[in-house]
CSV table of C-alpha atoms in Angstrom, one decimal:
chain,number,residue,atom,x,y,z
A,1,MET,CA,0.0,0.0,0.0
A,2,THR,CA,1.3,3.4,-0.9
A,3,GLU,CA,2.4,5.6,2.0
A,4,PRO,CA,0.8,9.1,2.2
A,5,ALA,CA,2.9,12.0,1.1
A,6,GLU,CA,5.0,13.6,3.8
A,7,VAL,CA,3.3,16.8,5.1
A,8,PRO,CA,5.6,19.8,4.6
A,9,SER,CA,6.9,21.6,7.6
A,10,GLU,CA,5.6,25.1,8.6
A,11,ALA,CA,8.7,26.8,7.3
A,12,GLU,CA,8.5,25.0,4.0
A,13,ARG,CA,4.8,26.0,3.6
A,14,HIS,CA,5.8,29.7,4.0
A,15,ASP,CA,8.9,29.5,1.8
A,16,PRO,CA,8.1,28.4,-1.7
A,17,GLY,CA,11.7,28.6,-2.7
A,18,ALA,CA,12.6,25.9,-0.3
A,19,ARG,CA,10.5,23.2,-2.0
A,20,THR,CA,12.5,20.8,-4.1
A,21,GLY,CA,11.7,21.0,-7.7
A,22,SER,CA,9.5,24.1,-7.4
A,23,PRO,CA,9.8,26.6,-10.3
A,24,GLY,CA,10.4,29.4,-7.7
A,25,GLY,CA,13.0,27.5,-5.8
A,26,ALA,CA,16.7,27.2,-6.3
A,27,ALA,CA,16.5,23.7,-7.6
A,28,GLY,CA,13.7,24.7,-10.0
A,29,ARG,CA,15.7,27.4,-11.7
A,30,GLN,CA,17.4,26.5,-14.9
A,31,PRO,CA,20.7,28.1,-15.9
A,32,GLY,CA,20.3,30.7,-18.6
A,33,ARG,CA,16.5,30.9,-18.2
A,34,GLY,CA,16.0,34.4,-16.6
A,35,PRO,CA,13.3,36.9,-17.3
A,36,SER,CA,12.7,37.9,-20.9
A,37,LEU,CA,14.2,41.1,-22.2
A,38,LEU,CA,10.7,42.6,-22.6
A,39,ALA,CA,9.9,41.8,-19.0
A,40,ARG,CA,13.1,43.3,-17.7
A,41,ALA,CA,12.5,46.5,-19.7
A,42,ALA,CA,8.9,46.7,-18.3
A,43,ASP,CA,10.3,46.3,-14.8
A,44,ALA,CA,12.8,49.1,-15.4
A,45,LEU,CA,10.1,51.6,-16.4
A,46,PRO,CA,9.1,54.1,-13.7
A,47,ARG,CA,6.0,53.1,-11.7
A,48,SER,CA,4.8,56.7,-11.2
A,49,VAL,CA,2.6,58.3,-13.8
A,50,SER,CA,4.9,61.4,-14.0
A,51,GLY,CA,7.9,59.1,-14.6
A,52,ARG,CA,6.2,57.2,-17.5
A,53,ALA,CA,4.9,60.5,-18.9
A,54,GLY,CA,8.5,61.9,-18.8
A,55,ILE,CA,9.8,59.0,-20.8
A,56,VAL,CA,7.0,59.2,-23.4
A,57,GLY,CA,7.7,63.0,-23.7
A,58,ALA,CA,11.4,62.4,-24.2
A,59,VAL,CA,10.8,59.8,-26.8
A,60,VAL,CA,8.3,62.0,-28.8
A,61,SER,CA,10.6,65.0,-28.7
A,62,GLY,CA,13.5,62.9,-29.7
A,63,LEU,CA,11.5,61.6,-32.7
A,64,LEU,CA,10.7,65.1,-33.7
A,65,ILE,CA,14.3,66.2,-33.6
A,66,LEU,CA,15.1,63.2,-35.8
A,67,ALA,CA,12.3,64.2,-38.2
A,68,ILE,CA,13.7,67.7,-38.3
A,69,MET,CA,17.2,66.4,-39.1
A,70,LEU,CA,15.9,64.1,-41.9
A,71,GLY,CA,13.3,66.5,-43.3
A,72,SER,CA,15.7,69.4,-43.6
A,73,ARG,CA,18.3,67.1,-45.3
A,74,LEU,CA,20.7,67.1,-42.3
A,75,LEU,CA,20.0,70.8,-41.6
A,76,HIS,CA,20.9,71.8,-45.2
A,77,ASP,CA,17.5,73.5,-45.6
A,78,PHE,CA,17.2,74.6,-41.9
A,79,ASP,CA,17.1,78.3,-41.3
A,80,SER,CA,19.2,79.2,-38.2
A,81,ALA,CA,17.1,82.4,-37.7
A,82,LEU,CA,14.1,80.1,-36.9
A,83,LEU,CA,16.0,78.1,-34.3
A,84,PRO,CA,14.0,79.5,-31.3
A,85,TYR,CA,10.8,78.5,-33.0
A,86,ALA,CA,12.1,75.0,-33.7
A,87,VAL,CA,13.3,74.6,-30.1
A,88,ALA,CA,9.8,75.7,-28.9
A,89,THR,CA,8.2,73.0,-31.1
A,90,VAL,CA,10.4,70.4,-29.4
A,91,PHE,CA,9.2,71.6,-26.0
A,92,LEU,CA,5.7,71.6,-27.4
A,93,ALA,CA,6.0,67.9,-28.4
A,94,PHE,CA,7.4,67.0,-25.0
A,95,GLY,CA,4.6,68.8,-23.2
A,96,VAL,CA,1.8,67.4,-25.3
A,97,ALA,CA,3.1,63.8,-24.9
A,98,TYR,CA,3.7,64.3,-21.2
A,99,ARG,CA,0.2,65.9,-20.5
A,100,TYR,CA,-1.6,63.4,-22.8
A,101,THR,CA,0.1,60.4,-21.0
A,102,VAL,CA,-0.9,61.9,-17.6
A,103,TRP,CA,-4.4,62.5,-18.9
A,104,ILE,CA,-5.1,59.0,-20.1
A,105,SER,CA,-3.7,57.5,-16.9
A,106,ALA,CA,-6.9,58.5,-15.1
A,107,PRO,CA,-9.6,55.8,-15.2
A,108,GLY,CA,-12.3,57.9,-16.9
A,109,ALA,CA,-9.9,59.4,-19.5
A,110,ARG,CA,-8.3,55.9,-20.1
A,111,ARG,CA,-11.7,54.5,-21.0
A,112,LEU,CA,-12.5,57.5,-23.2
A,113,PHE,CA,-9.1,56.9,-24.9
A,114,GLU,CA,-9.6,53.2,-25.4
A,115,LYS,CA,-13.2,53.4,-26.6
A,116,GLY,CA,-12.7,56.5,-28.7
A,117,TRP,CA,-9.6,55.4,-30.6
A,118,GLY,CA,-10.8,51.8,-30.8
A,119,SER,CA,-13.9,53.1,-32.6
A,120,LEU,CA,-11.8,55.3,-34.9
A,121,PHE,CA,-9.7,52.4,-36.1
A,122,SER,CA,-12.3,49.7,-36.0
A,123,ALA,CA,-12.7,47.9,-39.4
A,124,GLU,CA,-16.1,46.7,-38.4
A,125,ASN,CA,-17.3,50.2,-37.8
A,126,PHE,CA,-16.0,51.3,-41.2
A,127,ARG,CA,-17.8,48.4,-42.9
A,128,ARG,CA,-21.1,49.2,-41.2
A,129,ALA,CA,-20.9,53.0,-41.5
A,130,PRO,CA,-18.2,54.0,-44.0
A,131,THR,CA,-19.2,57.7,-44.1
A,132,ALA,CA,-19.7,58.1,-40.3
A,133,LEU,CA,-16.1,58.9,-39.5
A,134,PRO,CA,-15.6,61.6,-42.2
A,135,LYS,CA,-19.0,63.2,-41.2
A,136,MET,CA,-18.1,63.3,-37.5
A,137,ALA,CA,-14.6,64.6,-38.2
A,138,ALA,CA,-16.0,67.4,-40.2
A,139,THR,CA,-18.8,68.1,-37.7
A,140,TYR,CA,-16.8,68.0,-34.5
A,141,LEU,CA,-13.3,68.9,-35.6
A,142,GLY,CA,-13.9,71.1,-38.7
A,143,PHE,CA,-17.1,73.0,-38.3
A,144,GLN,CA,-17.8,72.4,-34.6
A,145,LYS,CA,-21.6,72.4,-35.0
A,146,PHE,CA,-22.1,71.8,-31.3
A,147,LEU,CA,-21.0,75.4,-30.6
A,148,GLY,CA,-23.7,76.7,-32.9
A,149,ALA,CA,-26.3,75.3,-30.6
A,150,ARG,CA,-25.0,77.6,-27.9
A,151,SER,CA,-24.5,80.8,-29.9
A,152,HIS,CA,-24.1,81.6,-33.5
A,153,ALA,CA,-21.7,84.4,-32.7
A,154,ARG,CA,-19.5,82.1,-30.5
A,155,TRP,CA,-19.5,79.5,-33.3
A,156,ALA,CA,-18.4,82.1,-35.9
A,157,ALA,CA,-15.7,83.5,-33.7
A,158,HIS,CA,-14.4,80.0,-32.9
A,159,GLN,CA,-14.4,79.1,-36.6
A,160,LEU,CA,-12.3,82.2,-37.3
A,161,ILE,CA,-9.8,81.3,-34.6
A,162,PHE,CA,-9.7,77.6,-35.6
A,163,TRP,CA,-9.1,78.0,-39.3
A,164,GLY,CA,-6.7,80.9,-38.7
A,165,CYS,CA,-4.6,78.7,-36.4
A,166,VAL,CA,-4.8,75.7,-38.7
A,167,LEU,CA,-3.5,77.8,-41.6
A,168,ALA,CA,-0.7,79.3,-39.5
A,169,ALA,CA,0.3,75.9,-38.2
A,170,LEU,CA,0.4,74.4,-41.7
A,171,ILE,CA,2.8,77.1,-42.8
A,172,THR,CA,4.9,77.8,-39.7
A,173,PHE,CA,5.7,74.3,-38.5
A,174,PRO,CA,7.1,72.9,-41.8
A,175,LEU,CA,8.9,76.1,-42.5
A,176,THR,CA,10.4,76.2,-39.1
A,177,TRP,CA,11.6,72.6,-39.3
A,178,GLY,CA,13.2,73.2,-42.8
A,179,TRP,CA,10.8,70.8,-44.4
A,180,PHE,CA,9.9,73.2,-47.2
A,181,THR,CA,11.7,76.3,-48.5
A,182,PHE,CA,11.2,79.1,-50.9
A,183,THR,CA,14.2,79.7,-53.2
A,184,SER,CA,14.8,82.2,-55.9
A,185,GLY,CA,17.3,81.8,-58.7
A,186,SER,CA,18.0,85.6,-58.7
A,187,GLY,CA,18.1,85.8,-54.9
A,188,SER,CA,15.4,88.5,-54.7
A,189,GLY,CA,12.6,87.2,-56.9
A,190,PRO,CA,10.0,87.8,-58.2
A,191,GLY,CA,10.3,84.1,-59.4
A,192,TYR,CA,10.4,81.6,-56.6
A,193,GLU,CA,10.3,77.8,-56.2
A,194,MET,CA,8.6,76.0,-53.4
A,195,ARG,CA,10.5,72.8,-52.4
A,196,VAL,CA,9.4,70.1,-49.9
A,197,TRP,CA,12.2,68.0,-48.5
A,198,GLY,CA,14.4,69.2,-51.3
A,199,PHE,CA,12.0,68.3,-54.1
A,200,LYS,CA,10.5,71.1,-56.3
A,201,ILE,CA,6.7,71.2,-55.9
A,202,LEU,CA,5.8,74.3,-57.9
A,203,GLY,CA,7.2,77.6,-59.2
A,204,PHE,CA,5.4,80.9,-58.9
A,205,ASP,CA,5.7,84.6,-59.4
A,206,SER,CA,5.5,86.5,-56.1
A,207,LEU,CA,3.7,89.4,-57.8
A,208,ASP,CA,0.7,87.4,-59.1
A,209,PHE,CA,-2.3,86.4,-57.0
A,210,VAL,CA,-1.1,82.8,-56.2
A,211,GLY,CA,2.4,84.0,-55.2
A,212,TRP,CA,0.9,86.8,-53.1
A,213,VAL,CA,-1.3,84.4,-51.2
A,214,LEU,CA,1.6,82.0,-50.6
A,215,PHE,CA,3.9,84.8,-49.3
A,216,HIS,CA,1.2,86.3,-47.1
A,217,GLY,CA,-0.5,83.2,-45.8
A,218,LEU,CA,0.4,84.0,-42.2
A,219,ASP,CA,-1.0,87.5,-42.7
A,220,LEU,CA,-4.3,86.0,-43.8
A,221,ALA,CA,-4.2,83.7,-40.8
A,222,ALA,CA,-3.7,86.7,-38.5
A,223,VAL,CA,-6.7,88.5,-40.2
A,224,LEU,CA,-8.9,85.5,-39.3
A,225,VAL,CA,-7.6,85.1,-35.7
A,226,ILE,CA,-7.8,88.8,-34.6
A,227,PRO,CA,-11.6,89.3,-34.9
A,228,GLY,CA,-12.4,85.8,-33.4
A,229,ALA,CA,-10.0,86.3,-30.4
A,230,SER,CA,-11.2,89.9,-29.9
A,231,TYR,CA,-14.9,88.7,-29.7
A,232,PHE,CA,-14.1,86.2,-27.0
A,233,LEU,CA,-11.9,88.8,-25.2
A,234,TRP,CA,-14.8,91.3,-25.3
A,235,ARG,CA,-17.2,88.6,-24.1
A,236,ARG,CA,-14.9,87.7,-21.2
A,237,MET,CA,-15.0,91.4,-20.1
A,238,LYS,CA,-18.8,91.9,-20.6
A,239,ASP,CA,-20.7,88.7,-20.2
A,240,ARG,CA,-21.7,88.1,-16.6
A,241,GLY,CA,-21.7,84.3,-16.9
A,242,ALA,CA,-18.2,84.3,-18.5
A,243,ILE,CA,-16.9,86.7,-15.9
A,244,THR,CA,-18.1,84.6,-13.0
A,245,GLY,CA,-16.1,81.5,-13.7
A,246,GLN,CA,-13.1,82.8,-15.7
A,247,ARG,CA,-9.5,82.7,-14.6
A,248,PHE,CA,-6.9,85.1,-16.0
A,249,ALA,CA,-4.2,82.6,-16.7
A,250,TYR,CA,-6.5,80.0,-18.1
A,251,ASP,CA,-9.1,82.1,-20.0
A,252,MET,CA,-7.6,85.5,-20.7
A,253,VAL,CA,-3.9,84.7,-21.4
A,254,PRO,CA,-4.6,82.5,-24.5
A,255,LEU,CA,-6.7,85.2,-26.1
A,256,LEU,CA,-4.2,87.9,-25.4
A,257,ALA,CA,-1.4,85.6,-26.8
A,258,LEU,CA,-3.3,85.0,-30.0
A,259,ILE,CA,-3.9,88.7,-30.5
A,260,ILE,CA,-0.3,89.7,-29.8
A,261,ILE,CA,1.0,87.1,-32.2
A,262,SER,CA,-1.4,88.2,-35.0
A,263,VAL,CA,-0.8,91.9,-34.5
A,264,THR,CA,3.0,91.7,-34.4
A,265,GLY,CA,2.9,89.5,-37.4
A,266,LEU,CA,0.9,92.0,-39.4
A,267,LEU,CA,3.2,94.8,-38.1
A,268,LEU,CA,6.2,93.0,-39.5
A,269,THR,CA,4.6,93.0,-43.0
A,270,PHE,CA,3.6,96.7,-42.5
A,271,SER,CA,7.1,97.6,-41.5
A,272,SER,CA,8.7,95.9,-44.5
A,273,ILE,CA,6.3,97.3,-47.1
A,274,PHE,CA,5.5,100.8,-45.8
A,275,LEU,CA,8.3,101.7,-43.3
A,276,HIS,CA,11.2,100.3,-45.3
A,277,GLY,CA,12.1,98.0,-42.4
A,278,GLY,CA,11.8,100.6,-39.6
A,279,GLY,CA,11.4,98.9,-36.2
A,280,TYR,CA,11.5,95.5,-37.9
A,281,GLU,CA,14.1,94.0,-35.5
A,282,PHE,CA,12.2,94.9,-32.4
A,283,LEU,CA,8.9,93.6,-33.9
A,284,ALA,CA,10.6,90.4,-34.9
A,285,VAL,CA,11.9,89.8,-31.4
A,286,LEU,CA,8.5,90.6,-29.9
A,287,HIS,CA,6.8,88.3,-32.3
A,288,MET,CA,9.2,85.5,-31.7
A,289,VAL,CA,8.8,85.8,-27.9
A,290,SER,CA,5.0,85.7,-28.1
A,291,VAL,CA,5.1,82.7,-30.4
A,292,VAL,CA,7.6,80.7,-28.3
A,293,PHE,CA,5.6,81.5,-25.1
A,294,THR,CA,2.4,80.3,-26.7
A,295,LEU,CA,3.9,77.1,-28.0
A,296,ILE,CA,5.2,76.2,-24.6
A,297,TYR,CA,1.9,77.2,-23.0
A,298,ILE,CA,-0.3,75.0,-25.2
A,299,PRO,CA,0.1,71.6,-23.4
A,300,PHE,CA,-0.5,73.1,-19.9
A,301,GLY,CA,-3.4,75.6,-20.6
A,302,LYS,CA,-6.7,75.9,-22.3
A,303,PHE,CA,-5.3,75.1,-25.7
A,304,PHE,CA,-4.8,71.4,-24.7
A,305,HIS,CA,-8.4,70.7,-25.7
A,306,ILE,CA,-7.1,70.8,-29.3
A,307,VAL,CA,-5.2,67.6,-28.5
A,308,GLN,CA,-8.2,66.1,-26.6
A,309,ARG,CA,-10.8,66.8,-29.3
A,310,PRO,CA,-10.0,63.8,-31.6
A,311,ALA,CA,-10.8,61.4,-28.7
A,312,ALA,CA,-14.2,63.0,-28.4
A,313,VAL,CA,-14.8,62.3,-32.1
A,314,GLY,CA,-14.0,58.6,-31.4
A,315,MET,CA,-16.5,58.6,-28.5
A,316,GLN,CA,-19.2,60.0,-30.7
A,317,LEU,CA,-18.5,57.3,-33.2
A,318,PHE,CA,-18.7,54.7,-30.4
A,319,LYS,CA,-22.2,56.1,-29.4
A,320,TYR,CA,-23.3,56.3,-33.1
A,321,THR,CA,-22.5,52.6,-33.8
A,322,GLY,CA,-24.4,51.6,-30.7
A,323,ARG,CA,-27.5,53.4,-32.0
A,324,GLN,CA,-27.1,51.6,-35.3
A,325,ASP,CA,-27.7,48.3,-33.3
A,326,ASP,CA,-30.7,49.8,-31.6
A,327,GLU,CA,-29.0,49.3,-28.2
A,328,VAL,CA,-30.7,52.4,-26.7
A,329,PHE,CA,-30.8,52.1,-22.9
A,330,ALA,CA,-34.1,53.2,-21.2
A,331,CYS,CA,-34.3,54.9,-17.9
A,332,ARG,CA,-35.2,52.4,-15.1
A,333,ARG,CA,-37.8,54.8,-13.6
A,334,CYS,CA,-39.6,56.5,-16.5
A,335,GLU,CA,-38.4,54.3,-19.4
A,336,GLU,CA,-37.3,57.3,-21.4
A,337,PRO,CA,-34.3,56.6,-23.7
A,338,ILE,CA,-31.0,57.8,-22.1
A,339,ASP,CA,-28.2,56.8,-24.4
A,340,THR,CA,-26.8,53.7,-26.1
A,341,GLY,CA,-26.4,50.6,-24.0
A,342,PRO,CA,-22.6,50.3,-24.5
A,343,TYR,CA,-22.2,54.0,-23.5
A,344,VAL,CA,-24.1,53.6,-20.3
A,345,GLU,CA,-22.2,50.4,-19.4
A,346,ASN,CA,-18.9,52.2,-20.1
A,347,LEU,CA,-20.0,55.0,-17.8
A,348,ARG,CA,-20.9,52.6,-15.1
A,349,ALA,CA,-17.5,50.8,-15.4
A,350,THR,CA,-15.7,54.1,-15.2
A,351,MET,CA,-17.6,55.0,-12.0
A,352,ARG,CA,-16.7,51.6,-10.6
A,353,ASP,CA,-13.0,52.2,-11.4
A,354,LEU,CA,-13.2,55.5,-9.5
A,355,ASP,CA,-14.9,53.7,-6.6
A,356,LEU,CA,-17.8,56.2,-6.6
A,357,ARG,CA,-20.2,53.6,-5.3
A,358,PHE,CA,-23.3,55.0,-7.0
A,359,ASP,CA,-22.7,53.7,-10.6
A,360,GLU,CA,-26.3,52.5,-10.8
A,361,TRP,CA,-27.4,56.1,-11.0
A,362,ALA,CA,-26.1,56.1,-14.6
A,363,GLU,CA,-29.2,54.1,-15.5
A,364,TYR,CA,-31.5,57.0,-14.7
A,365,CYS,CA,-32.3,60.0,-16.8
A,366,PRO,CA,-31.4,63.5,-15.5
A,367,ARG,CA,-35.0,64.3,-14.5
A,368,CYS,CA,-35.4,61.1,-12.5
A,369,LYS,CA,-32.1,61.7,-10.8
A,370,ARG,CA,-33.3,65.0,-9.5
A,371,VAL,CA,-36.6,63.5,-8.4
A,372,LEU,CA,-34.8,60.6,-6.5
A,373,ARG,CA,-32.4,63.0,-4.9
A,374,GLY,CA,-35.3,65.2,-3.8
A,375,ASN,CA,-37.2,62.2,-2.3
A,376,ALA,CA,-34.0,61.0,-0.6
A,377,TYR,CA,-33.6,64.5,0.9
A,378,LEU,CA,-37.2,64.6,2.2
A,379,THR,CA,-37.1,61.0,3.7
A,380,GLN,CA,-33.5,61.0,5.1
A,381,VAL,CA,-32.6,64.6,5.9
A,382,LYS,CA,-35.8,66.5,6.4
A,383,LYS,CA,-38.1,63.7,7.6
A,384,GLY,CA,-40.6,66.1,9.2
A,385,PHE,CA,-40.7,68.7,6.4
A,386,LYS,CA,-44.0,68.9,4.5
């Protein structure tokens, strides 16, 4: 008859490494079989959110420096006079990557990030609704129709700022990085060639309409930005609702920065055309300082919503595809539709991650939430109130 296995001692039960033949013990380890390189690299990463965000920011800024080197043909097309702008864009890349990593580390933002970008790159969503993504990108990113529901004037002003900044970015960033250049065979025009990464794209005369638009694209952007930013600045000083919750550094500084950049840019053109370069150096320094300050400020101020907005587009696509399946969730009290089933479940999961302990309230419409809160107040807090 087989004898029963020997019962391990108390010390052996608390020390897995002391067991003979155990994978964790000394006898269980095989020479040359350590942790994988990927596992060791993962263990070497910082545990804190700020540490991981710093690494991501350093990697992104390093990639941008490499792109500047390659795009300018090893700095052959790089203009040294634009060096402060290029350095500011590197800091901008670091700040955006750092702040974005910190942002998506929170449970709610992480779910928004995963669901939003998952919907954006979902092949199934593209097959079911191939035109949904372009329409939502145009609606939420391009024309921002959600602002029109609040105020037509605010929508128009925001559109002026948005398209002016987009035009300025499309011109300034590649030009600063040396990715495209304007060259003239005579050195002073009027015939110019536009080259991208060293390749000729088109030739134009700076005196005709197309050439004038190409040379004054930043001036056109400034003309768009100034009225839009001025409207919001006026509203911040006159509208009682805006005054109540505004903060100078968060709400006023971005508008002032946009106006200063636009005005100094226009004054540079005015100086070169009408003043024969009078005061140009001072205006150039003032314009450079304002641009550099704004680029560094973007990741840590109100302009960061520019980076967050694409995730909102993905979330809208996530809700839209849920509606296509008729997965509309009804309020548990009045049975009025709230939102899509996947969206409500995603909201409940986020509230559970945050340990809020009232995630079931996501299954009620706003009106029923107010009624339930009122009833709870009467029954629990003011029991004798009639």
